[in-house]
Coordinates of C-alpha atoms and ligand atoms in Angstrom, one line a residue:
Chain B
X1 CA -60.9 -69.2 -38.3
X2 CA -60.0 -64.9 -37.4
X3 CA -59.2 -63.5 -34.6
X4 CA -62.3 -61.3 -35.2
X5 CA -64.9 -63.9 -35.6
X6 CA -64.1 -65.7 -32.5
X7 CA -64.4 -62.7 -30.4
X8 CA -67.6 -62.2 -31.6
X9 CA -68.3 -65.7 -31.0
X10 CA -66.1 -65.1 -26.8
X11 CA -68.8 -61.1 -27.2
X12 CA -71.4 -63.2 -28.2
X13 CA -71.2 -65.8 -24.5
X14 CA -70.0 -62.9 -22.4
X15 CA -73.5 -60.9 -23.3
X16 CA -75.8 -64.3 -23.5
X17 CA -74.8 -66.6 -21.1
X18 CA -78.0 -68.6 -20.6
X19 CA -80.2 -65.7 -22.1
X20 CA -83.4 -65.9 -24.3
X21 CA -81.9 -64.2 -27.6
X22 CA -81.8 -65.3 -31.5
X23 CA -78.6 -68.1 -31.1
X24 CA -80.2 -69.6 -28.3
X25 CA -83.7 -69.4 -29.9
X26 CA -82.7 -71.8 -32.8
X27 CA -81.0 -74.1 -30.9
X28 CA -83.9 -74.7 -29.1
X29 CA -86.5 -74.7 -32.3
X30 CA -84.3 -78.2 -33.5
X31 CA -85.7 -81.6 -32.9
X32 CA -82.3 -82.9 -30.6
X33 CA -81.5 -86.3 -31.3
X34 CA -78.7 -88.2 -30.8
X35 CA -77.8 -90.3 -34.2
X36 CA -76.8 -93.7 -32.0
X37 CA -76.2 -96.4 -34.6
X38 CA -75.3 -99.7 -32.1
X39 CA -72.1 -102.1 -34.6
X40 CA -71.6 -105.9 -33.8
X41 CA -67.7 -105.8 -32.5
X42 CA -67.6 -109.2 -31.2
X43 CA -70.1 -112.0 -30.5
X44 CA -73.8 -110.0 -29.4
X45 CA -71.5 -107.5 -28.2
X46 CA -72.5 -103.9 -30.0
X47 CA -70.7 -100.3 -29.7
X48 CA -71.6 -97.3 -29.6
X49 CA -69.7 -94.6 -31.1
X50 CA -69.4 -91.4 -30.9
X51 CA -67.7 -88.8 -32.1
X52 CA -63.5 -88.1 -32.2
X53 CA -64.3 -84.8 -30.9
X54 CA -65.0 -82.3 -28.0
X55 CA -68.7 -81.4 -26.3
X56 CA -70.3 -79.6 -28.3
X57 CA -73.6 -77.7 -28.7
X58 CA -74.3 -79.8 -32.1
X59 CA -72.9 -83.1 -30.3
X60 CA -74.9 -83.1 -27.7
X61 CA -71.6 -84.4 -26.3
X62 CA -71.9 -87.8 -27.8
X63 CA -68.3 -88.2 -28.2
X64 CA -67.5 -91.5 -26.1
X65 CA -67.6 -95.0 -27.0
X66 CA -70.9 -96.9 -24.6
X67 CA -70.9 -100.5 -25.7
X68 CA -73.8 -103.5 -24.7
X69 CA -74.4 -107.6 -24.6
X70 CA -77.0 -110.2 -25.0
X71 CA -75.7 -112.4 -22.2
X72 CA -77.8 -115.6 -22.7
X73 CA -80.5 -113.5 -19.1
X74 CA -80.2 -110.2 -20.8
X75 CA -78.6 -107.1 -21.6
X76 CA -75.0 -105.7 -19.4
X77 CA -73.7 -102.5 -20.4
X78 CA -70.9 -100.6 -20.3
X79 CA -70.6 -96.7 -20.0
X80 CA -74.3 -94.8 -20.5
X81 CA -73.1 -91.8 -22.9
X82 CA -73.3 -87.7 -21.9
X83 CA -77.2 -87.1 -20.5
X84 CA -80.5 -88.2 -19.9
X85 CA -81.6 -87.6 -23.2
X86 CA -78.6 -90.0 -25.0
X87 CA -79.2 -92.7 -22.2
X88 CA -82.9 -92.5 -23.5
X89 CA -81.5 -92.8 -27.2
X90 CA -79.5 -95.5 -25.5
X91 CA -82.6 -97.5 -24.2
X92 CA -84.4 -97.5 -27.5
X93 CA -81.4 -98.7 -29.1
X94 CA -80.9 -101.5 -27.0
X95 CA -84.5 -102.4 -27.8
X96 CA -84.4 -102.6 -31.2
X97 CA -80.8 -104.5 -31.5
X98 CA -82.3 -107.4 -29.0
X99 CA -85.9 -106.4 -28.7
X100 CA -87.3 -107.9 -25.3
X101 CA -84.1 -109.1 -23.7
X102 CA -84.0 -107.4 -19.6
X103 CA -81.1 -104.9 -18.5
X104 CA -78.8 -106.7 -16.1
X105 CA -75.8 -104.5 -15.1
X106 CA -75.5 -101.7 -16.2
X107 CA -70.7 -100.6 -15.2
X108 CA -69.2 -97.1 -15.4
X109 CA -66.0 -97.3 -16.0
X110 CA -64.9 -93.9 -14.4
X111 CA -66.8 -90.7 -12.7
X112 CA -66.5 -88.5 -16.4
X113 CA -70.1 -86.8 -17.3
X114 CA -69.7 -88.6 -21.0
X115 CA -69.5 -92.4 -19.8
X116 CA -72.0 -92.1 -16.7
X117 CA -74.2 -89.1 -17.5
X118 CA -77.2 -91.6 -18.7
X119 CA -77.5 -93.9 -15.9
X120 CA -80.6 -92.0 -15.6
X121 CA -82.5 -93.9 -16.7
X122 CA -81.8 -97.4 -15.3
X123 CA -82.8 -99.2 -12.7
X124 CA -79.9 -97.5 -9.9
X125 CA -79.5 -101.0 -8.2
X126 CA -78.7 -102.5 -11.4
X127 CA -75.7 -100.3 -12.3
X128 CA -72.6 -101.4 -10.6
X129 CA -68.7 -99.6 -9.9
X130 CA -66.0 -99.3 -7.5
X131 CA -66.3 -97.3 -4.4
X132 CA -63.2 -95.3 -5.8
X133 CA -65.9 -94.5 -9.2
X134 CA -69.3 -93.8 -6.9
X135 CA -67.4 -91.6 -4.5
X136 CA -65.7 -89.7 -7.3
X137 CA -69.4 -88.9 -9.1
X138 CA -70.4 -88.0 -5.4
X139 CA -68.2 -85.4 -5.6
X140 CA -67.7 -84.0 -9.2
X141 CA -70.9 -85.2 -10.3
X142 CA -72.5 -81.3 -10.0
X143 CA -69.7 -79.5 -11.1
X144 CA -69.1 -81.6 -14.4
X145 CA -73.5 -81.2 -14.6
X146 CA -73.3 -77.2 -14.8
X147 CA -70.4 -77.1 -17.2
X148 CA -72.2 -80.0 -19.1
X149 CA -75.2 -77.4 -19.1
X150 CA -72.8 -74.7 -20.6
X151 CA -70.7 -76.5 -23.1
X152 CA -73.8 -78.7 -24.7
X153 CA -77.2 -76.8 -24.0
X154 CA -80.5 -77.8 -24.5
X155 CA -78.7 -81.3 -25.1
X156 CA -78.4 -82.0 -20.9
X157 CA -82.1 -80.5 -20.2
X158 CA -82.9 -83.1 -16.7
X159 CA -80.4 -84.4 -16.6
X160 CA -78.9 -85.2 -12.9
X161 CA -75.7 -87.1 -12.0
X162 CA -76.8 -90.2 -10.7
X163 CA -74.3 -92.2 -8.9
X164 CA -73.9 -96.2 -9.2
X165 CA -76.4 -98.7 -6.7
X166 CA -73.9 -101.1 -6.3
X167 CA -70.3 -100.8 -5.5
X168 CA -68.0 -103.6 -7.1
X169 CA -64.7 -104.7 -5.0
X170 CA -65.0 -108.8 -6.2
X171 CA -62.2 -110.0 -9.0
X172 CA -65.7 -111.9 -11.1
X173 CA -69.0 -111.8 -11.3
X174 CA -72.0 -113.4 -12.8
X175 CA -74.2 -111.9 -14.3
X176 CA -77.9 -113.5 -16.8
X177 CA -75.1 -116.4 -17.0
X178 CA -71.8 -115.1 -18.7
X179 CA -68.1 -114.5 -15.9
X180 CA -66.9 -110.8 -16.4
X181 CA -63.7 -110.0 -15.5
X182 CA -63.1 -106.8 -13.4
X183 CA -60.4 -104.9 -12.6
X184 CA -59.7 -101.8 -10.7
X185 CA -57.1 -99.7 -11.7
X186 CA -56.2 -95.6 -11.8
X187 CA -54.6 -93.2 -13.3
X188 CA -56.8 -91.7 -15.9
X189 CA -58.3 -90.5 -12.7
X190 CA -58.2 -91.7 -9.4
X191 CA -60.7 -95.0 -10.1
X192 CA -60.5 -96.7 -13.6
X193 CA -62.5 -99.8 -13.3
X194 CA -62.1 -102.5 -16.9
X195 CA -64.2 -104.5 -17.3
X196 CA -63.5 -107.5 -20.2
X197 CA -66.0 -110.2 -20.7
X198 CA -64.4 -114.0 -20.3
X199 CA -66.3 -115.2 -23.1
X200 CA -66.0 -113.1 -26.1
X201 CA -62.2 -111.7 -24.6
X202 CA -63.1 -107.7 -25.3
X203 CA -62.0 -105.5 -22.6
X204 CA -64.3 -102.4 -22.2
X205 CA -60.6 -99.7 -20.8
X206 CA -63.4 -97.0 -20.3
X207 CA -60.5 -93.8 -20.8
X208 CA -57.9 -95.3 -20.2
X209 CA -56.7 -96.3 -23.9
X210 CA -58.1 -94.1 -26.6
X211 CA -57.5 -94.4 -30.4
X212 CA -56.5 -91.7 -33.0
X213 CA -58.7 -88.7 -30.7
X214 CA -56.2 -87.5 -28.3
X215 CA -56.0 -88.4 -24.7
X216 CA -57.7 -85.9 -22.1
X217 CA -55.9 -85.6 -18.9
X218 CA -58.4 -83.1 -16.7
X219 CA -57.4 -85.9 -13.5
X220 CA -55.3 -87.8 -14.2
X221 CA -52.1 -88.3 -13.1
X222 CA -48.9 -90.3 -15.7
X223 CA -47.2 -92.5 -13.7
X224 CA -50.2 -94.8 -12.5
X225 CA -51.8 -94.4 -16.0
X226 CA -48.4 -96.1 -17.6
X227 CA -49.3 -98.2 -14.9
X228 CA -52.0 -99.7 -15.9
X229 CA -51.6 -99.4 -19.9
X230 CA -48.6 -101.9 -18.9
X231 CA -51.7 -104.0 -16.4
X232 CA -53.7 -103.7 -19.8
X233 CA -51.2 -104.9 -22.5
X234 CA -50.7 -107.9 -19.8
X235 CA -54.2 -109.2 -20.2
X236 CA -55.5 -112.6 -22.0
X237 CA -57.8 -110.3 -24.4
X238 CA -59.1 -110.5 -28.4
X239 CA -60.4 -107.0 -28.3
X240 CA -59.9 -103.4 -27.3
X241 CA -62.7 -101.5 -26.6
X242 CA -61.4 -97.8 -25.5
X243 CA -63.1 -95.1 -24.0
X244 CA -62.8 -92.7 -27.6
X245 CA -62.4 -94.0 -31.5
X246 CA -62.9 -98.0 -32.7
X247 CA -62.4 -101.5 -31.3
X248 CA -58.7 -102.2 -31.6
X249 CA -57.8 -105.5 -32.3
X250 CA -54.1 -105.4 -32.0
X251 CA -53.3 -103.7 -28.7
X252 CA -52.8 -100.0 -31.0
X253 CA -54.9 -98.0 -28.0
X254 CA -52.4 -99.0 -25.8
X255 CA -49.3 -98.3 -27.2
X256 CA -50.6 -94.9 -28.7
X257 CA -51.9 -94.2 -25.5
X258 CA -48.5 -94.9 -24.0
X259 CA -46.8 -93.1 -26.5
X260 CA -48.8 -90.5 -26.3
X261 CA -48.0 -89.9 -22.4
X262 CA -45.0 -89.6 -21.8
X263 CA -43.9 -87.4 -24.6
X264 CA -46.4 -84.8 -22.8
X265 CA -44.4 -85.8 -19.6
X266 CA -41.2 -85.7 -21.1
X267 CA -42.7 -82.3 -22.8
X268 CA -44.5 -80.8 -20.1
X269 CA -41.8 -81.9 -18.1
X270 CA -38.8 -79.9 -20.5
X271 CA -40.7 -76.6 -20.2
X272 CA -41.4 -76.8 -16.6
X273 CA -37.5 -76.8 -16.7
X274 CA -36.9 -74.5 -18.9
X275 CA -38.9 -71.4 -17.1
X276 CA -41.5 -71.2 -19.5
X277 CA -45.0 -69.8 -18.9
X278 CA -47.9 -72.0 -19.9
X279 CA -48.6 -69.7 -22.6
X280 CA -45.5 -70.5 -23.8
X281 CA -45.2 -74.8 -23.0
X282 CA -49.2 -74.5 -25.3
X283 CA -47.4 -72.9 -28.4
X284 CA -44.7 -76.1 -28.6
X285 CA -44.7 -78.1 -32.1
X286 CA -46.9 -81.6 -31.7
X287 CA -44.8 -84.7 -33.6
X288 CA -45.6 -85.7 -36.4
X289 CA -46.3 -88.9 -35.4
X290 CA -49.2 -87.3 -33.0
X291 CA -50.2 -84.5 -35.3
X292 CA -53.5 -87.0 -36.5
X293 CA -54.8 -87.3 -33.4
X294 CA -58.4 -86.2 -33.5
X295 CA -58.7 -82.6 -31.0
X296 CA -54.8 -82.8 -30.2
X297 CA -53.6 -79.3 -30.2
X298 CA -56.5 -78.5 -28.0
X299 CA -56.2 -81.3 -25.9
X300 CA -52.4 -80.7 -25.6
X301 CA -53.6 -77.1 -24.0
X302 CA -55.6 -78.3 -22.1
X303 CA -52.8 -80.7 -20.4
X304 CA -50.5 -78.1 -19.7
X305 CA -53.5 -76.5 -17.4
X306 CA -54.2 -80.0 -16.0
X307 CA -50.3 -80.5 -15.3
X308 CA -48.0 -78.2 -14.7
X309 CA -49.1 -76.8 -10.7
X310 CA -47.3 -80.3 -10.6
X311 CA -44.6 -80.3 -13.0
X312 CA -43.6 -77.3 -10.4
X313 CA -44.3 -78.3 -7.1
X314 CA -42.3 -81.0 -8.4
X315 CA -39.2 -79.3 -10.5
X316 CA -38.5 -76.6 -9.2
X317 CA -36.2 -76.0 -5.9
X318 CA -37.5 -75.3 -2.7
X319 CA -35.5 -71.6 -1.5
X320 CA -34.5 -70.6 2.0
X321 CA -37.5 -68.1 2.8
X322 CA -36.4 -65.6 5.4
X323 CA -39.8 -63.7 6.9
Chain N
X1 CA -86.3 -59.4 -22.3
X2 CA -82.9 -61.3 -20.5
X3 CA -80.8 -59.3 -21.7
X4 CA -82.3 -55.6 -19.7
X5 CA -81.3 -56.4 -16.5
X6 CA -77.7 -57.4 -17.4
X7 CA -76.7 -54.3 -19.9
X8 CA -79.2 -52.4 -16.7
X9 CA -76.0 -54.2 -14.5
X10 CA -73.5 -52.7 -16.7
X11 CA -74.8 -50.1 -17.5
X12 CA -75.0 -48.8 -13.9
X13 CA -71.3 -49.6 -12.8
X14 CA -70.6 -47.7 -15.8
X15 CA -72.0 -44.4 -15.1
X16 CA -70.8 -44.7 -11.8
X17 CA -67.0 -45.2 -12.9
X18 CA -67.4 -42.6 -15.6
X19 CA -68.6 -40.4 -12.9
X20 CA -65.5 -41.1 -11.3
X21 CA -63.2 -40.3 -13.1
X22 CA -64.9 -37.2 -14.7
X23 CA -64.4 -35.7 -11.2
X24 CA -60.4 -36.0 -11.6
X25 CA -60.3 -35.3 -15.1
X26 CA -62.4 -34.7 -18.1
X27 CA -61.4 -37.9 -20.0
X28 CA -60.9 -38.4 -23.9
X29 CA -62.9 -40.9 -26.0
X30 CA -60.8 -44.2 -25.7
X31 CA -60.1 -45.8 -29.0
X32 CA -62.5 -48.4 -30.0
X33 CA -61.7 -51.7 -28.8
X34 CA -61.1 -54.3 -30.3
X35 CA -61.8 -56.8 -27.3
X36 CA -65.9 -55.1 -27.2
X37 CA -65.5 -54.7 -24.2
X38 CA -68.8 -53.5 -22.7
X39 CA -66.3 -51.8 -19.8
X40 CA -64.2 -50.9 -22.3
X41 CA -64.7 -46.6 -21.5
X42 CA -64.1 -47.6 -17.4
X43 CA -61.7 -49.0 -17.5
X44 CA -59.9 -46.5 -19.6
X45 CA -60.9 -43.4 -17.3
X46 CA -59.9 -46.4 -14.3
X47 CA -56.3 -47.5 -15.4
X48 CA -55.1 -46.4 -18.3
X49 CA -55.0 -42.1 -18.0
X50 CA -52.9 -39.0 -17.9
X51 CA -51.8 -40.3 -21.8
X52 CA -52.9 -40.8 -24.9
X53 CA -54.5 -45.0 -25.4
X54 CA -53.4 -46.5 -28.8
X55 CA -54.1 -50.3 -28.9
X56 CA -50.1 -51.7 -30.0
X57 CA -50.0 -54.8 -32.6
X58 CA -46.5 -54.9 -30.0
X59 CA -48.4 -55.3 -27.1
X60 CA -48.8 -59.4 -27.5
X61 CA -51.1 -61.1 -24.8
X62 CA -51.1 -64.9 -24.9
X63 CA -54.3 -66.1 -23.7
X64 CA -55.5 -69.6 -24.0
X65 CA -59.2 -68.6 -26.1
X66 CA -61.5 -70.7 -23.6
X67 CA -60.2 -71.1 -19.6
X68 CA -59.1 -75.1 -18.6
X69 CA -59.4 -74.3 -15.1
X70 CA -61.0 -70.5 -14.4
X71 CA -59.4 -70.5 -10.9
X72 CA -55.8 -70.4 -12.9
X73 CA -55.8 -68.7 -16.3
X74 CA -52.0 -68.4 -17.3
X75 CA -51.5 -64.7 -19.6
X76 CA -48.2 -64.2 -20.1
X77 CA -47.5 -60.2 -21.2
X78 CA -44.9 -59.8 -24.3
X79 CA -44.1 -56.3 -24.8
X80 CA -40.3 -56.6 -25.6
X81 CA -41.0 -55.2 -28.1
X82 CA -41.4 -51.3 -27.1
X83 CA -38.7 -49.3 -25.3
X84 CA -38.6 -47.3 -23.1
X85 CA -41.7 -48.5 -20.8
X86 CA -42.7 -47.4 -17.7
X87 CA -44.9 -50.0 -16.6
X88 CA -47.5 -52.7 -17.1
X89 CA -51.2 -53.6 -16.3
X90 CA -53.6 -56.4 -17.0
X91 CA -57.3 -55.8 -15.9
X92 CA -59.9 -58.7 -16.1
X93 CA -62.2 -56.1 -17.4
X94 CA -65.8 -58.7 -16.6
X95 CA -64.5 -59.8 -12.8
X96 CA -66.1 -57.9 -9.7
X97 CA -62.4 -56.3 -9.0
X98 CA -61.2 -55.8 -12.1
X99 CA -56.8 -55.2 -11.8
X100 CA -54.2 -57.7 -11.7
X101 CA -51.9 -56.9 -11.4
X102 CA -48.4 -54.1 -12.4
X103 CA -45.6 -54.7 -13.3
X104 CA -42.4 -51.7 -13.8
X105 CA -40.2 -53.5 -15.1
X106 CA -37.4 -51.2 -14.3
X107 CA -34.3 -52.9 -15.3
X108 CA -36.5 -56.4 -17.0
X109 CA -37.4 -57.1 -19.8
X110 CA -41.4 -55.9 -20.9
X111 CA -42.5 -59.4 -19.8
X112 CA -44.0 -61.3 -17.1
X113 CA -46.7 -64.9 -16.9
X114 CA -49.0 -65.2 -14.8
X115 CA -52.6 -67.3 -13.8
X116 CA -55.3 -64.8 -12.8
X117 CA -58.8 -66.2 -10.8
X118 CA -61.9 -65.1 -13.6
X119 CA -65.5 -65.0 -12.2
X120 CA -66.6 -65.2 -15.9
X121 CA -66.0 -64.8 -20.1
X122 CA -63.9 -61.8 -19.8
X123 CA -62.1 -59.7 -22.0
X124 CA -58.8 -58.7 -20.6
X125 CA -56.6 -55.5 -21.3
X126 CA -53.5 -55.2 -21.1
X127 CA -51.4 -51.5 -20.8
X128 CA -47.9 -51.0 -21.2
X129 CA -47.6 -47.3 -20.7
X130 CA -44.7 -45.7 -22.1
X131 CA -42.3 -42.6 -20.7
X132 CA -43.9 -40.6 -23.3
X133 CA -47.5 -41.0 -20.2
X134 CA -48.9 -43.1 -24.2
X135 CA -50.6 -46.6 -23.6
X136 CA -50.5 -48.8 -26.0
X137 CA -52.8 -51.2 -25.5
X138 CA -53.4 -56.3 -25.9
X139 CA -56.0 -57.5 -25.4
X140 CA -57.3 -61.1 -25.0
X141 CA -60.6 -62.6 -25.2
X142 CA -61.8 -65.8 -21.9
X143 CA -64.1 -68.2 -22.0
X144 CA -64.6 -68.9 -18.1
X145 CA -67.1 -70.6 -17.2
X146 CA -68.4 -68.8 -13.4
X147 CA -66.8 -69.5 -10.1
X148 CA -63.5 -68.1 -10.5
X149 CA -63.5 -65.5 -7.8
X150 CA -65.8 -65.8 -4.7
X151 CA -64.7 -69.7 -4.5
X152 CA -62.8 -69.9 -1.6
X153 CA -59.4 -71.0 -2.2
X154 CA -58.4 -74.9 -2.0
X155 CA -56.1 -74.2 0.9
X156 CA -59.1 -73.3 3.0
X157 CA -59.5 -78.0 2.4
X158 CA -56.2 -78.2 3.0
X159 CA -55.6 -78.3 7.8
X160 CA -52.0 -77.0 7.7
X161 CA -51.7 -74.0 4.4
X162 CA -50.6 -70.8 7.6
X163 CA -47.8 -73.3 8.0
X164 CA -47.1 -73.0 4.5
X165 CA -48.1 -69.5 3.6
X166 CA -44.9 -68.0 1.6
X167 CA -42.7 -71.7 1.2
X168 CA -41.1 -70.5 -2.2
X169 CA -40.0 -72.5 -5.1
X170 CA -38.0 -70.9 -7.5
X171 CA -35.9 -71.7 -11.4
X172 CA -33.8 -68.9 -13.5
X173 CA -32.5 -70.5 -16.6
X174 CA -31.2 -68.8 -20.1
X175 CA -32.8 -68.9 -22.9
X176 CA -31.5 -69.7 -26.4
X177 CA -30.8 -66.2 -26.6
X178 CA -29.4 -66.0 -23.9
X179 CA -32.3 -63.6 -22.1
X180 CA -32.4 -64.4 -18.0
X181 CA -35.8 -65.3 -16.8
X182 CA -36.6 -66.2 -13.6
X183 CA -39.9 -68.0 -12.3
X184 CA -41.3 -68.0 -8.9
X185 CA -43.9 -69.0 -7.1
X186 CA -44.9 -69.1 -3.8
X187 CA -47.5 -70.9 -1.4
X188 CA -50.1 -67.9 -0.5
X189 CA -54.0 -68.4 -1.1
X190 CA -54.6 -64.9 -2.6
X191 CA -58.3 -64.5 -0.6
X192 CA -60.2 -61.9 -2.1
X193 CA -62.5 -61.5 0.5
X194 CA -65.8 -62.4 -1.4
X195 CA -65.8 -65.9 -0.4
X196 CA -68.3 -66.0 2.3
X197 CA -66.4 -65.8 5.8
X198 CA -62.9 -65.2 4.5
X199 CA -61.4 -61.8 4.6
X200 CA -59.4 -60.4 1.7
X201 CA -55.5 -61.9 2.7
X202 CA -53.0 -61.8 -0.6
X203 CA -50.0 -60.9 -1.7
X204 CA -49.7 -57.3 -2.7
X205 CA -46.4 -56.8 -3.2
X206 CA -42.8 -57.8 -4.7
X207 CA -39.7 -56.5 -5.5
X208 CA -36.9 -57.6 -7.3
X209 CA -33.3 -56.1 -7.0
X210 CA -29.4 -57.5 -8.3
X211 CA -27.0 -57.3 -6.6
X212 CA -26.0 -53.7 -5.9
X213 CA -29.5 -53.2 -4.3
X214 CA -31.0 -51.6 -7.9
X215 CA -34.6 -51.8 -8.5
X216 CA -35.5 -54.7 -11.3
X217 CA -38.9 -54.6 -10.7
X218 CA -41.7 -54.1 -8.9
X219 CA -44.6 -56.0 -8.8
X220 CA -48.6 -55.2 -7.6
X221 CA -50.4 -57.6 -6.9
X222 CA -54.2 -57.6 -6.2
X223 CA -56.8 -59.7 -4.6
X224 CA -57.2 -61.8 -8.8
X225 CA -54.1 -63.1 -8.8
X226 CA -54.5 -66.6 -8.8
X227 CA -53.7 -69.1 -5.1
X228 CA -49.9 -69.6 -5.1
X229 CA -48.7 -66.5 -7.4
X230 CA -46.9 -67.8 -10.0
X231 CA -44.1 -65.1 -11.3
X232 CA -42.2 -65.4 -14.0
X233 CA -40.5 -62.2 -15.0
X234 CA -36.9 -62.1 -17.5
X235 CA -34.1 -59.9 -15.8
X236 CA -32.0 -58.0 -17.8
X237 CA -28.5 -58.8 -16.0
X238 CA -26.0 -59.1 -18.7
X239 CA -24.6 -62.5 -19.4
X240 CA -22.5 -63.5 -16.0
X241 CA -23.6 -64.8 -12.8
X242 CA -26.0 -62.9 -10.8
X243 CA -27.6 -62.3 -8.0
X244 CA -30.9 -61.0 -7.2
X245 CA -32.7 -60.4 -3.9
X246 CA -36.4 -60.8 -4.5
X247 CA -38.5 -60.2 -1.2
X248 CA -42.7 -60.0 -1.0
X249 CA -44.9 -58.9 1.5
X250 CA -49.1 -59.7 1.9
X251 CA -51.9 -58.2 2.6
X252 CA -51.1 -58.9 6.2
X253 CA -47.8 -58.1 6.6
X254 CA -46.0 -60.8 6.4
X255 CA -42.6 -60.7 4.7
X256 CA -40.5 -63.1 2.9
X257 CA -37.7 -62.5 1.0
X258 CA -34.7 -64.6 -0.8
X259 CA -31.6 -65.0 -3.0
X260 CA -31.6 -66.7 -6.9
X261 CA -28.7 -67.3 -9.2
X262 CA -29.1 -66.3 -11.9
X263 CA -26.2 -68.5 -13.7
X264 CA -23.6 -67.3 -16.8
X265 CA -24.8 -67.0 -20.5
X266 CA -23.1 -70.8 -21.2
X267 CA -21.6 -69.5 -24.2
X268 CA -20.4 -72.9 -26.8
Ligands
ZN1 ZN1 -62.5 -89.8 -18.9

């Protein structure tokens, strides 16, 4: 993209924030519909894959993996997508795929908006997550909503954050005749929740694992995240559905995420220790092994902003100050 | 029309700025702004006076296209391609307080890294004034969410921030060319006075001197500099090891000073 068109686009945003101008009018005239598609990744288990991209006005925030499982007595849903409108489309897709089956349980893997902003269309008393996820949604939900409206616009109409009504703490629970193992981890955020369907062996990792898309780090603690990946690697499983990217039979998503995080931490540690400014760090090269990950340059630049301050506090020596 | 209200308030601001400037000195019209800022003429009249104003490729302003965290937007200015630099002035056109900082790099390369708060998407202009008075301009457009300048500092969420006020971390390194670079990071809330109930309180001065007391660089900092100011400079101190003396002051008169050791260039 040329500087000129970037500048023009940014200027339009500066001038046209929240207005009724031609750009917004054009978007409003379009019928916004999520093209959701259910892919059967294991027996009676469907993934709804989003784009390996960023939130934008074209995809309406549909960049995430959502899943649903037909269990003996009904349906279990894992994550709910980025908006109320997505939630409605998801309900329609579930009804089309497994007609007449009631939703018995909705799990939220973590509080990021692409994973839980479709909660609104489900009965709150069916939505379950660890207390940490509930607290995070209550804390950050409104801020996320503001930001999502800004990024994807009209797709968000009517969307408001809804925290799960059920706080989980058990290691297992049975839903509609199917047993699920529940894992309470952290690292991608302060509360990451992983669900395993003990019958199919499918692990729903949330954003602890990414595949072919660069991991995001706005609330990450890299060392803790690596520990969580280690734990997931040791789990009995037949398939992983990562938070973003295709279903993974061979544990590739765990390896790729772990390798990327190790490189990220090494690179930013080196950058802070060399006294590079954030802007200089953002320009560092991305090695061949990661350069094919979707949106890796953008995510790397974002990660510099997320991770630099803590690394500076950790790596720059304290100086004796006379006052 | 939804636009008109916004334009009206901006044009009012511009009008008052223009009137202010006119009363002091009649200004020539500024050159066209490649960043298309509606505040450009006002910025020139307020901050870039006393010489010609030209856009110059040698003023490199490195900024992210989109502010990931509008409380901490990193900016690096590299004007090392210019000789005889008197001062570097950075402004954020659409912030409620536009002036971010001024650096006078007396014995330092014309380079600075810092972070600023952005209230909304805004053009950033950086003017580098040379001894002949000319302002060499560079800039960037940054897309941001709202709230940067009026949100309270994160420090106010913690109980002991007064105890850690002025706590300093610093690092001096030689880069691959042998140039020294120092990064200083000091605890300070940098309160703008725009958040409800919190009076203005920010670090407003930083001076870096060499062993003999010669000034390396002087900085005037303003409210839009981010909480816990993190500043990178390149002192021109030759290739041997030396000591720097840094002193800072805030708007309450608190003073902090500390020495920094510059390593020698390692030869191989
Ligand atoms: Zn996430």
